[in-house]
Amino acid sequence: LLTDEIARLTLAAHAYLADEEGKQPDMQSAETAIDVAAATFERVKERLRPEERLAITQLLTETRMVFVKKRGL
């Protein structure tokens, strides 16, 4: 259940970072979603199966990389 919520938060961050016509990415909301997802993951990661831990780690890393690239523009 918490893994689903972490995934939803990272997907929300991607949505906030999306370049839509006439609309700038919402960096503050994206950063908040990433921070909440990461904090949730840190609290529960020891209870997850190794493959779940790896998948979420990769998802968070990818999301952070997109955020850093967008912020750098």
Short mmCIF file of C-alpha atoms in Angstrom, two decimals:
data_model
loop_
_atom_site.label_atom_id
_atom_site.label_comp_id
_atom_site.label_asym_id
_atom_site.label_seq_id
_atom_site.Cartn_x
_atom_site.Cartn_y
_atom_site.Cartn_z
CA LEU A 1 0.00 0.00 0.00
CA LEU A 2 2.74 2.47 0.88
CA THR A 3 4.73 1.47 -2.19
CA ASP A 4 1.72 2.45 -4.29
CA GLU A 5 1.58 5.83 -2.57
CA ILE A 6 5.30 6.42 -3.11
CA ALA A 7 4.83 5.59 -6.80
CA ARG A 8 1.85 7.97 -7.03
CA LEU A 9 3.87 10.78 -5.47
CA THR A 10 6.73 10.30 -7.91
CA LEU A 11 4.27 10.24 -10.81
CA ALA A 12 2.74 13.45 -9.45
CA ALA A 13 6.22 14.99 -9.39
CA HIS A 14 6.67 14.04 -13.05
CA ALA A 15 3.32 15.63 -13.85
CA TYR A 16 4.34 18.85 -12.06
CA LEU A 17 7.57 18.85 -14.06
CA ALA A 18 5.87 18.38 -17.42
CA ASP A 19 6.17 21.15 -19.99
CA GLU A 20 2.65 21.93 -21.08
CA GLU A 21 1.63 24.51 -23.63
CA GLY A 22 1.84 27.94 -22.09
CA LYS A 23 2.52 26.57 -18.63
CA GLN A 24 5.78 26.40 -16.71
CA PRO A 25 6.67 23.34 -14.60
CA ASP A 26 5.57 23.66 -10.97
CA MET A 27 8.97 23.14 -9.35
CA GLN A 28 7.83 23.77 -5.78
CA SER A 29 5.05 21.17 -5.97
CA ALA A 30 7.36 18.70 -7.69
CA GLU A 31 9.98 19.16 -4.98
CA THR A 32 7.38 18.64 -2.25
CA ALA A 33 6.10 15.45 -3.90
CA ILE A 34 9.66 14.12 -4.23
CA ASP A 35 10.48 14.98 -0.62
CA VAL A 36 7.35 13.30 0.75
CA ALA A 37 7.92 10.20 -1.41
CA ALA A 38 11.55 9.97 -0.29
CA ALA A 39 10.67 10.44 3.39
CA THR A 40 7.98 7.77 3.16
CA PHE A 41 10.39 5.40 1.46
CA GLU A 42 13.02 5.95 4.15
CA ARG A 43 10.48 5.05 6.83
CA VAL A 44 9.37 1.77 5.22
CA LYS A 45 12.27 0.54 3.08
CA GLU A 46 13.44 -2.06 5.60
CA ARG A 47 10.03 -3.75 5.43
CA LEU A 48 10.03 -4.02 1.64
CA ARG A 49 11.17 -6.92 -0.47
CA PRO A 50 14.52 -6.33 -2.20
CA GLU A 51 12.92 -6.01 -5.65
CA GLU A 52 10.43 -3.43 -4.34
CA ARG A 53 13.23 -1.49 -2.67
CA LEU A 54 15.24 -1.48 -5.90
CA ALA A 55 12.28 -0.41 -8.05
CA ILE A 56 11.39 2.49 -5.77
CA THR A 57 15.02 3.56 -5.45
CA GLN A 58 15.29 3.68 -9.24
CA LEU A 59 12.01 5.57 -9.56
CA LEU A 60 13.06 8.17 -7.00
CA THR A 61 16.49 8.55 -8.59
CA GLU A 62 15.00 9.07 -12.05
CA THR A 63 12.52 11.59 -10.70
CA ARG A 64 15.25 13.51 -8.88
CA MET A 65 17.36 13.60 -12.05
CA VAL A 66 14.48 15.04 -14.06
CA PHE A 67 13.91 17.63 -11.33
CA VAL A 68 17.59 18.66 -11.30
CA LYS A 69 17.67 18.94 -15.10
CA LYS A 70 14.53 21.11 -15.14
CA ARG A 71 15.80 23.30 -12.32
CA GLY A 72 19.07 23.83 -14.15
CA LEU A 73 17.38 25.32 -17.21
#
